[in-house]
Coordinates of C-alpha atoms in Angstrom, one line a residue:
Chain W
X1 CA 62.6 5.8 -46.5
X2 CA 63.1 2.4 -44.8
X3 CA 60.4 0.5 -42.9
X4 CA 60.7 0.7 -39.2
X5 CA 59.5 -2.0 -36.8
X6 CA 59.0 -2.3 -33.1
X7 CA 60.9 -5.5 -31.9
X8 CA 60.6 -5.3 -28.1
X9 CA 58.6 -3.4 -25.5
X10 CA 57.8 -3.4 -21.8
X11 CA 56.9 -1.3 -18.7
X12 CA 58.1 -1.9 -15.2
X13 CA 55.7 -1.9 -12.2
X14 CA 54.1 1.5 -12.0
X15 CA 52.7 3.3 -8.8
X16 CA 54.3 4.6 -5.7
X17 CA 57.5 3.0 -6.2
X18 CA 60.4 2.6 -3.7
X19 CA 62.9 3.0 -6.3
X20 CA 64.8 5.9 -8.0
X21 CA 64.3 6.9 -11.6
X22 CA 67.6 5.2 -12.3
X23 CA 66.4 2.0 -10.8
X24 CA 63.2 2.3 -12.9
X25 CA 65.2 2.8 -16.1
X26 CA 67.1 -0.4 -15.4
X27 CA 64.0 -2.3 -14.6
X28 CA 62.0 -1.2 -17.7
X29 CA 65.1 -1.7 -19.9
X30 CA 65.7 -5.2 -18.6
X31 CA 62.0 -6.2 -19.3
X32 CA 62.3 -4.7 -22.7
X33 CA 65.4 -6.7 -23.7
X34 CA 63.8 -9.7 -22.0
X35 CA 60.7 -9.3 -24.4
X36 CA 62.9 -10.1 -27.5
X37 CA 65.0 -13.2 -27.3
X38 CA 68.5 -12.6 -28.5
X39 CA 68.5 -8.9 -28.4
X40 CA 71.3 -7.5 -26.3
X41 CA 72.6 -4.0 -25.4
X42 CA 75.5 -4.4 -27.9
X43 CA 72.9 -4.7 -30.7
X44 CA 71.5 -1.2 -30.0
X45 CA 73.2 1.7 -31.8
X46 CA 71.0 4.5 -30.5
X47 CA 69.1 5.7 -27.4
X48 CA 66.7 8.2 -26.8
X49 CA 65.5 9.1 -23.2
X50 CA 62.1 10.7 -22.7
X51 CA 61.4 12.4 -19.4
X52 CA 59.6 15.6 -18.4
X53 CA 60.5 16.0 -14.7
X54 CA 63.8 14.3 -13.9
X55 CA 65.5 17.8 -14.3
X56 CA 63.1 19.3 -11.7
X57 CA 62.3 16.4 -9.5
X58 CA 65.6 14.6 -9.3
X59 CA 68.0 17.5 -10.2
X60 CA 69.5 15.5 -13.0
X61 CA 70.1 16.9 -16.5
X62 CA 71.8 15.2 -19.5
X63 CA 70.1 12.0 -18.6
X64 CA 70.4 10.2 -21.9
X65 CA 74.0 9.0 -21.4
X66 CA 73.1 8.0 -17.9
X67 CA 70.3 5.7 -19.2
X68 CA 72.6 4.3 -21.9
X69 CA 75.2 3.6 -19.3
X70 CA 72.5 1.9 -16.9
X71 CA 71.6 -0.4 -19.7
X72 CA 75.0 -1.1 -21.1
X73 CA 74.3 0.6 -24.4
X74 CA 77.1 2.5 -26.2
X75 CA 75.3 4.4 -28.9
X76 CA 77.2 4.9 -32.1
X77 CA 74.6 6.7 -34.0
X78 CA 72.0 8.4 -31.8
X79 CA 71.9 9.7 -28.3
X80 CA 69.5 12.4 -26.6
X81 CA 66.7 13.4 -24.4
X82 CA 63.2 14.3 -25.6
X83 CA 60.7 16.4 -23.7
X84 CA 57.3 17.2 -24.7
X85 CA 55.8 16.8 -21.2
X86 CA 53.1 14.0 -21.4
X87 CA 53.9 13.1 -25.0
X88 CA 57.6 13.0 -24.4
X89 CA 57.6 9.3 -25.0
X90 CA 55.7 9.4 -28.2
X91 CA 57.7 12.2 -29.7
X92 CA 60.8 10.2 -28.8
X93 CA 59.5 7.3 -30.6
X94 CA 58.7 9.5 -33.7
X95 CA 62.3 10.8 -33.7
X96 CA 63.7 7.4 -33.4
X97 CA 61.5 6.2 -36.1
X98 CA 62.6 9.1 -38.4
X99 CA 66.3 8.5 -37.8
X100 CA 66.0 4.8 -38.6
X101 CA 63.8 5.5 -41.6
X102 CA 66.5 7.8 -43.0
X103 CA 69.2 5.2 -42.5
X104 CA 71.1 7.0 -39.8
X105 CA 70.5 4.4 -37.2
X106 CA 69.5 0.7 -37.2
X107 CA 68.3 -0.4 -33.7
X108 CA 67.2 2.3 -31.2
X109 CA 66.0 2.0 -27.7
X110 CA 63.4 4.6 -26.6
X111 CA 63.1 4.5 -22.8
X112 CA 60.8 6.9 -20.8
X113 CA 60.7 7.6 -17.0
X114 CA 59.5 9.9 -14.4
X115 CA 59.3 9.7 -10.7
X116 CA 56.7 11.9 -9.3
X117 CA 56.3 10.5 -5.7
X118 CA 58.7 12.6 -3.6
X119 CA 58.9 12.7 0.3
X120 CA 56.7 15.7 0.5
X121 CA 53.9 15.4 -2.0
X122 CA 53.6 19.2 -2.3
X123 CA 56.9 19.2 -4.0
X124 CA 55.6 17.5 -7.4
X125 CA 52.5 19.8 -7.3
X126 CA 54.7 22.8 -7.0
X127 CA 57.0 21.6 -9.8
X128 CA 54.0 20.8 -12.0
X129 CA 53.5 24.6 -12.1
X130 CA 56.5 24.8 -14.4
X131 CA 54.4 23.0 -17.0
X132 CA 51.9 25.5 -18.2
X133 CA 53.1 29.0 -19.5
X134 CA 54.9 29.8 -16.2
X135 CA 54.9 33.6 -16.4
X136 CA 51.1 34.0 -17.4
X137 CA 49.3 30.8 -16.6
X138 CA 51.1 29.2 -13.7
X139 CA 51.1 32.3 -11.7
X140 CA 47.3 31.6 -11.2
X141 CA 48.0 28.2 -9.5
X142 CA 47.7 26.3 -12.6
X143 CA 49.7 23.1 -13.0
X144 CA 49.1 20.2 -15.3
X145 CA 45.6 21.1 -15.3
X146 CA 42.6 19.4 -13.7
X147 CA 41.0 22.8 -13.8
X148 CA 41.4 23.0 -17.6
X149 CA 39.8 19.6 -18.1
X150 CA 36.9 20.4 -15.7
X151 CA 36.2 23.5 -17.8
X152 CA 36.2 21.2 -21.0
X153 CA 33.9 18.8 -19.3
X154 CA 31.4 21.6 -18.4
X155 CA 31.6 23.1 -21.9
X156 CA 31.2 19.5 -23.6
X157 CA 28.2 18.8 -21.4
X158 CA 26.6 22.3 -22.4
X159 CA 27.4 21.9 -26.0
X160 CA 26.5 18.2 -26.6
X161 CA 24.6 17.0 -23.5
X162 CA 27.5 14.8 -22.3
X163 CA 26.7 13.5 -18.7
X164 CA 28.7 12.5 -15.6
X165 CA 27.5 9.1 -16.0
X166 CA 29.1 8.9 -19.5
X167 CA 32.3 10.2 -18.1
X168 CA 32.1 7.6 -15.4
X169 CA 31.5 4.9 -18.0
X170 CA 35.1 5.7 -19.2
X171 CA 36.5 5.2 -15.6
X172 CA 34.5 1.9 -15.2
X173 CA 35.7 0.6 -18.5
X174 CA 39.3 1.5 -18.0
X175 CA 39.4 0.0 -14.4
X176 CA 38.0 -3.2 -15.6
X177 CA 40.7 -3.3 -18.4
X178 CA 43.4 -2.2 -15.9
X179 CA 42.5 -5.0 -13.5
X180 CA 44.1 -7.4 -15.9
X181 CA 47.4 -5.6 -16.2
X182 CA 49.6 -6.4 -13.3
X183 CA 52.1 -3.5 -14.1
X184 CA 49.3 -0.9 -13.8
X185 CA 49.1 1.2 -10.7
X186 CA 45.5 0.2 -9.9
X187 CA 43.9 -3.3 -10.3
X188 CA 40.6 -2.3 -8.7
X189 CA 37.3 -2.9 -10.5
X190 CA 35.0 0.0 -9.9
X191 CA 31.2 0.4 -10.2
X192 CA 29.3 3.1 -11.9
X193 CA 27.9 4.1 -8.3
X194 CA 31.4 4.2 -6.9
X195 CA 32.5 6.5 -9.8
X196 CA 29.5 8.8 -9.5
X197 CA 29.8 9.2 -5.7
X198 CA 33.6 9.6 -5.4
X199 CA 34.9 12.8 -3.9
X200 CA 35.1 15.9 -6.2
X201 CA 38.6 16.9 -7.2
X202 CA 37.6 19.9 -9.4
X203 CA 34.0 20.0 -10.3
X204 CA 32.6 18.2 -12.2
X205 CA 35.7 15.9 -12.1
X206 CA 35.6 13.3 -9.3
X207 CA 38.4 11.2 -8.2
X208 CA 37.9 8.2 -10.9
X209 CA 37.8 10.9 -13.7
X210 CA 41.4 11.8 -13.0
X211 CA 44.6 9.9 -13.6
X212 CA 46.8 9.5 -10.6
X213 CA 50.4 10.7 -9.8
X214 CA 52.7 7.9 -10.7
X215 CA 56.3 6.6 -10.8
X216 CA 57.2 4.5 -13.7
X217 CA 59.2 3.6 -16.7
X218 CA 58.8 1.9 -20.2
X219 CA 60.9 1.1 -23.1
X220 CA 60.5 -0.1 -26.7
X221 CA 63.1 -0.9 -29.3
X222 CA 62.7 0.2 -32.8
X223 CA 64.7 -1.4 -35.8
X224 CA 65.0 -1.1 -39.4
X225 CA 63.3 -4.0 -41.3
X226 CA 66.5 -6.0 -42.0
X227 CA 67.7 -5.8 -38.4
X228 CA 64.1 -6.5 -37.0
X229 CA 64.0 -9.8 -39.0
X230 CA 67.1 -10.9 -37.3
X231 CA 65.4 -10.8 -33.9
X232 CA 61.8 -11.6 -34.6
X233 CA 59.6 -13.4 -36.9
X234 CA 56.7 -11.1 -36.3
X235 CA 57.7 -7.5 -36.1
X236 CA 55.1 -4.8 -35.6
X237 CA 55.7 -2.0 -38.2
X238 CA 55.1 1.7 -37.5
X239 CA 52.8 2.7 -40.4
X240 CA 52.7 6.4 -39.8
X241 CA 53.4 9.2 -37.4
X242 CA 51.7 12.6 -37.2
X243 CA 51.8 15.6 -34.7
X244 CA 50.2 19.0 -34.4
X245 CA 50.5 21.7 -31.9
X246 CA 48.1 24.7 -31.6
X247 CA 49.2 26.8 -28.6
X248 CA 51.0 27.2 -25.3
X249 CA 49.3 29.9 -23.3
X250 CA 45.6 29.1 -22.2
X251 CA 44.2 32.1 -24.1
X252 CA 45.5 30.9 -27.4
X253 CA 43.7 27.4 -27.3
X254 CA 41.3 27.4 -30.3
X255 CA 38.5 25.4 -28.7
X256 CA 38.1 23.5 -25.5
X257 CA 35.4 21.0 -27.0
X258 CA 37.1 20.3 -30.3
X259 CA 40.8 19.5 -30.1
X260 CA 42.2 21.2 -33.3
X261 CA 45.5 19.5 -33.0
X262 CA 43.8 16.1 -33.2
X263 CA 41.6 17.2 -36.1
X264 CA 44.9 18.3 -37.9
X265 CA 47.0 15.4 -37.2
X266 CA 44.5 12.4 -37.3
X267 CA 43.7 12.6 -41.0
X268 CA 47.3 12.9 -41.8
X269 CA 48.1 9.8 -39.7
X270 CA 45.4 7.7 -41.3
X271 CA 46.4 8.9 -44.9
X272 CA 50.2 8.1 -44.5
X273 CA 49.2 4.6 -43.2
X274 CA 46.7 4.1 -46.0
X275 CA 43.8 3.5 -43.6
X276 CA 40.8 5.2 -42.2
X277 CA 39.6 5.5 -38.5
X278 CA 37.3 2.6 -39.0
X279 CA 40.4 0.2 -39.7
X280 CA 41.7 0.8 -36.1
X281 CA 41.3 -2.4 -34.1
X282 CA 42.8 -1.2 -30.8
X283 CA 43.6 2.3 -29.6
X284 CA 45.8 3.5 -26.6
X285 CA 44.5 7.2 -26.2
X286 CA 45.3 9.8 -23.7
X287 CA 42.7 9.5 -20.9
X288 CA 44.3 11.8 -18.5
X289 CA 40.8 12.6 -17.5
X290 CA 37.6 10.8 -18.6
X291 CA 36.4 13.7 -20.6
X292 CA 39.6 13.6 -22.6
X293 CA 38.9 10.1 -23.8
X294 CA 35.4 11.2 -24.8
X295 CA 36.7 14.1 -26.9
X296 CA 39.4 12.2 -28.3
X297 CA 37.2 9.4 -29.5
X298 CA 35.3 12.1 -31.4
X299 CA 38.2 14.1 -32.9
X300 CA 40.0 10.9 -34.0
X301 CA 37.0 10.0 -35.9
X302 CA 36.0 7.0 -34.1
X303 CA 32.5 8.5 -33.7
X304 CA 30.7 11.6 -34.6
X305 CA 31.5 14.9 -33.1
X306 CA 29.4 15.3 -29.8
X307 CA 28.7 11.6 -29.6
X308 CA 31.7 10.6 -27.5
X309 CA 29.7 10.2 -24.5
X310 CA 27.1 7.8 -26.0
X311 CA 29.9 6.1 -27.7
X312 CA 31.5 4.8 -24.5
X313 CA 28.1 4.4 -22.7
X314 CA 27.0 2.1 -25.5
X315 CA 30.1 0.0 -25.2
X316 CA 31.4 1.0 -28.6
X317 CA 34.9 1.6 -27.2
X318 CA 34.9 -1.7 -25.3
X319 CA 35.6 -5.3 -26.3
X320 CA 33.1 -6.3 -28.9
X321 CA 32.5 -2.6 -29.9
X322 CA 33.7 -0.4 -32.7
X323 CA 37.3 -0.1 -31.5
X324 CA 38.7 -1.2 -28.2
X325 CA 40.0 1.9 -26.5
X326 CA 42.7 1.6 -23.6
X327 CA 42.6 -2.2 -23.1
X328 CA 45.7 -1.6 -20.9
X329 CA 43.5 0.5 -18.5
X330 CA 45.0 3.6 -19.8
X331 CA 46.4 6.6 -17.9
X332 CA 43.4 6.3 -15.5
X333 CA 44.6 3.0 -14.1
X334 CA 48.1 2.5 -15.3
X335 CA 49.0 6.0 -14.1
X336 CA 50.9 8.7 -15.9
X337 CA 54.6 9.2 -15.1
X338 CA 54.7 11.8 -17.9
X339 CA 57.8 10.9 -19.8
X340 CA 57.0 7.2 -19.8
X341 CA 53.5 7.3 -21.1
X342 CA 54.3 7.1 -24.8
X343 CA 56.4 4.1 -24.4
X344 CA 53.9 2.5 -22.2
X345 CA 51.2 3.0 -24.9
X346 CA 53.5 1.9 -27.6
X347 CA 54.5 -1.4 -25.8
X348 CA 50.8 -2.1 -25.2
X349 CA 50.0 -1.8 -28.9
X350 CA 53.2 -3.9 -29.7
X351 CA 51.9 -6.8 -27.6
X352 CA 48.2 -6.3 -28.8
X353 CA 49.4 -6.6 -32.4
X354 CA 51.6 -9.6 -31.6
X355 CA 48.6 -11.3 -29.8
X356 CA 50.3 -11.7 -26.4
X357 CA 48.8 -8.6 -24.5
X358 CA 47.4 -9.6 -21.0
X359 CA 44.0 -8.2 -22.1
X360 CA 44.1 -9.1 -25.7
X361 CA 41.9 -7.7 -28.3
X362 CA 41.2 -10.7 -30.6
X363 CA 42.7 -10.5 -34.0
X364 CA 43.9 -6.9 -33.7
X365 CA 45.8 -6.0 -36.8
X366 CA 46.0 -2.1 -36.7
X367 CA 46.8 -0.1 -33.5
X368 CA 46.7 3.6 -32.7
X369 CA 48.5 5.4 -30.1
X370 CA 47.4 9.1 -29.3
X371 CA 49.2 11.2 -26.5
X372 CA 48.2 14.7 -25.7
X373 CA 50.4 17.2 -23.6
X374 CA 50.4 20.1 -21.4
X375 CA 47.6 22.5 -21.5
X376 CA 46.0 20.4 -24.3
X377 CA 48.7 21.9 -26.5
X378 CA 49.4 19.1 -29.0
X379 CA 48.7 15.7 -30.4
X380 CA 51.2 13.0 -31.2
X381 CA 49.8 10.0 -33.1
X382 CA 51.5 6.6 -34.2
X383 CA 49.8 4.0 -36.2
X384 CA 51.2 0.5 -35.9
X385 CA 50.3 -2.6 -38.0
X386 CA 51.1 -6.1 -38.7
X387 CA 51.9 -6.1 -42.5
Chain K
X1 CA 70.6 26.4 2.1
X2 CA 71.0 29.7 4.0
X3 CA 67.9 31.6 4.8
X4 CA 69.0 34.8 2.9
X5 CA 69.8 33.0 -0.3
X6 CA 67.3 33.6 -3.2
X7 CA 67.4 31.2 -6.0
X8 CA 65.0 32.1 -8.9
X9 CA 65.1 28.5 -10.4
X10 CA 62.7 27.3 -7.6
X11 CA 60.6 30.5 -7.6
X12 CA 57.2 30.1 -9.1
X13 CA 57.0 33.8 -10.2
X14 CA 59.2 35.4 -12.9
X15 CA 61.8 38.0 -12.4
X16 CA 60.0 41.2 -13.4
X17 CA 62.3 44.3 -13.2
X18 CA 64.0 45.8 -16.3
X19 CA 67.2 44.4 -15.0
X20 CA 65.9 40.8 -15.7
X21 CA 62.9 41.0 -18.2
X22 CA 62.2 43.0 -21.3
X23 CA 58.5 42.9 -20.8
X24 CA 59.0 44.7 -17.4
X25 CA 56.5 47.5 -18.6
X26 CA 53.7 44.9 -18.3
X27 CA 54.4 44.6 -14.6
X28 CA 54.8 48.3 -14.1
X29 CA 51.4 48.9 -15.9
X30 CA 49.8 46.4 -13.5
X31 CA 51.1 48.5 -10.6
X32 CA 49.0 51.4 -12.3
X33 CA 46.0 49.0 -12.5
X34 CA 46.5 48.9 -16.4
X35 CA 46.3 45.4 -18.1
X36 CA 48.4 45.6 -21.2
X37 CA 50.0 43.8 -24.0
X38 CA 52.0 44.6 -27.0
X39 CA 50.9 45.7 -30.6
X40 CA 53.2 45.4 -33.6
X41 CA 53.6 48.8 -35.2
X42 CA 54.3 47.1 -38.6
X43 CA 51.5 44.6 -39.0
X44 CA 49.2 45.5 -36.1
X45 CA 49.1 42.1 -34.4
X46 CA 48.1 42.2 -30.8
X47 CA 49.3 38.9 -29.4
X48 CA 48.7 37.6 -25.9
X49 CA 50.9 37.5 -23.8
X50 CA 53.1 40.5 -24.6
X51 CA 56.1 39.8 -26.8
X52 CA 59.5 41.4 -27.7
X53 CA 59.2 40.1 -31.3
X54 CA 56.0 40.0 -33.3
X55 CA 55.1 36.3 -33.8
X56 CA 53.3 37.3 -37.1
X57 CA 55.9 39.4 -39.0
X58 CA 59.1 39.2 -36.8
X59 CA 59.1 42.9 -36.4
X60 CA 60.7 44.1 -33.1
X61 CA 59.0 47.5 -33.2
X62 CA 56.3 46.9 -30.8
X63 CA 54.2 49.3 -28.6
X64 CA 52.1 48.8 -25.4
X65 CA 48.4 49.0 -25.7
X66 CA 45.8 48.9 -22.8
X67 CA 43.5 45.9 -22.7
X68 CA 40.1 46.1 -20.8
X69 CA 40.5 45.7 -17.2
X70 CA 36.8 44.2 -16.8
X71 CA 35.6 41.0 -18.5
X72 CA 32.9 38.4 -18.4
X73 CA 33.2 35.2 -16.4
X74 CA 32.6 32.6 -19.1
X75 CA 33.0 29.5 -17.1
X76 CA 34.5 28.7 -13.6
X77 CA 35.5 25.8 -11.6
X78 CA 36.5 25.2 -8.0
X79 CA 39.5 23.2 -7.2
X80 CA 39.3 21.4 -3.9
X81 CA 42.3 19.0 -4.0
X82 CA 45.8 19.4 -5.2
X83 CA 45.8 23.2 -4.7
X84 CA 49.6 24.3 -4.8
X85 CA 51.3 25.4 -1.8
X86 CA 50.9 29.2 -1.4
X87 CA 47.4 29.3 -2.9
X88 CA 44.3 29.3 -0.9
X89 CA 41.8 26.4 -0.9
X90 CA 39.4 26.1 -2.6
X91 CA 41.1 27.8 -5.6
X92 CA 38.7 29.2 -8.1
X93 CA 39.6 29.1 -11.7
X94 CA 37.7 31.2 -14.3
X95 CA 37.8 31.6 -18.1
X96 CA 37.5 35.3 -18.4
X97 CA 36.4 36.8 -21.7
X98 CA 37.9 40.4 -21.9
X99 CA 37.1 41.1 -25.5
X100 CA 36.1 39.2 -28.7
X101 CA 39.4 37.9 -29.3
X102 CA 40.9 37.2 -25.8
X103 CA 39.5 34.8 -23.2
X104 CA 42.1 34.4 -20.2
X105 CA 42.4 31.5 -17.8
X106 CA 42.6 33.4 -14.5
X107 CA 42.3 32.9 -10.9
X108 CA 39.2 34.4 -9.4
X109 CA 39.9 36.0 -6.0
X110 CA 38.0 37.6 -3.1
X111 CA 34.7 35.9 -4.3
X112 CA 32.0 34.4 -2.3
X113 CA 31.5 30.9 -3.8
X114 CA 27.8 31.1 -3.7
X115 CA 27.8 34.3 -5.6
X116 CA 29.9 33.1 -8.5
X117 CA 27.7 33.0 -11.7
X118 CA 28.6 32.5 -15.4
X119 CA 28.1 35.7 -17.3
X120 CA 29.0 37.9 -14.4
X121 CA 31.3 41.0 -14.6
X122 CA 34.8 40.4 -13.2
X123 CA 37.5 43.2 -12.9
X124 CA 41.3 43.1 -12.7
X125 CA 42.8 42.7 -9.3
X126 CA 46.5 43.4 -8.8
X127 CA 48.2 41.4 -6.1
X128 CA 51.5 42.1 -4.5
X129 CA 53.8 39.1 -4.2
X130 CA 57.4 38.8 -2.5
X131 CA 60.4 40.5 -3.7
X132 CA 58.5 43.7 -4.8
X133 CA 56.6 42.0 -7.5
X134 CA 52.9 41.8 -8.7
X135 CA 50.7 39.4 -10.3
X136 CA 47.1 39.8 -11.5
X137 CA 43.8 38.0 -11.1
X138 CA 40.1 38.9 -11.5
X139 CA 37.6 39.6 -9.0
X140 CA 33.8 40.0 -9.1
X141 CA 33.0 43.5 -9.9

């Protein structure tokens, strides 16, 4: 297996965009090329597009050749589209990594996009009902599911004494981080009082407990070690990847308060990278809801099971704590255009480890990316390092 | 698009008849107020939702079995914002435990919000939907 590095990465401006998904692929692709001096489309021999909703929302299938054409890339080794809902981008990165590691491609761009703001907002909410088990879960009005995470929050509170204030602490932290990210959807700092008094979305989740609807794109370029060194003196290497999936239908989820797919995948990711959870300096993890970040910090091994609430409340996931979690502002403030979140997390870790992130974690050497998708069905982990 | 055109790709609900769907008996059973799934006659697995191939042993020799039509409301939540078109607001979602192995995420209908309690008994409610189809939910017993 060859070593694989990230040599470029960027996101475009996320939010409610006056732009098509095609425009956004071009924007993110340009910024990605711009992040690596000398890298041009002709240097790229593979392209993977990740998107979850372009087929439903924009009526466009076969999107990868379109993305390649928009970015002037003529792949000679790899072309395709990857979909795993919210983890589409991370999965695409994993597949590009594997292809390069095996020697089938040398330089692959992975670009993610989704456009979720449509003229009638009800349309995306309707299409979201394609995301769960359509015949057996979506018939109940379940989409990408705030109700599920509300249930998780209730159960985690009951099992471990987690509080609404601890959930709000995630939102306050991530909004403070996001305020330094000009590409994030929101730059507003919020107070604990504002978070605790915001309107209820699905009890006990309030407005700031939930990530927003977002348009956005992001891209990274992966390369084999030899090619990486042509373009940059300080590549960020992918140290390991790991995934696990436990279910699709809601009835088949093993536990709402312990995410078994994380428990399965995280030890593999650490072992393959030759590290432990304690070695992680910076983590971009899937805070689709505040309770998600709390459960993930537990199941990723950053803290003990049941102590995720206290972990964030005591500042252990903030600057100066055990591990800085979501310095980009996370999904809560960057937003969550499903197919682009994986690349968005990856480019944040890339810049963190290169030392040029807008909200830099001092001296970060090891970074972790965690993405979850669907009805909390699966876990996709990537560990990056400067070695 | 003409008003008389029906396109299933933008329909929330599946096609349910035998002409389109091999688990059509599930929907026929619902019409009889029966809640069913498939049991593998070879290995005995009783997966949810019903199948045409056993996920445990790959047998396609399956039979229909009845599940309880009452259950216990384990947890519930009330969705205030972002309720999809065609569903009433607020939308009540419940985790309904119907036996030791199966807890279903289901809509809770015809319930007074103030009367909802964890641990209460709920019962199957079959709801007609357009194009002569049915879906299920649960309702306080």
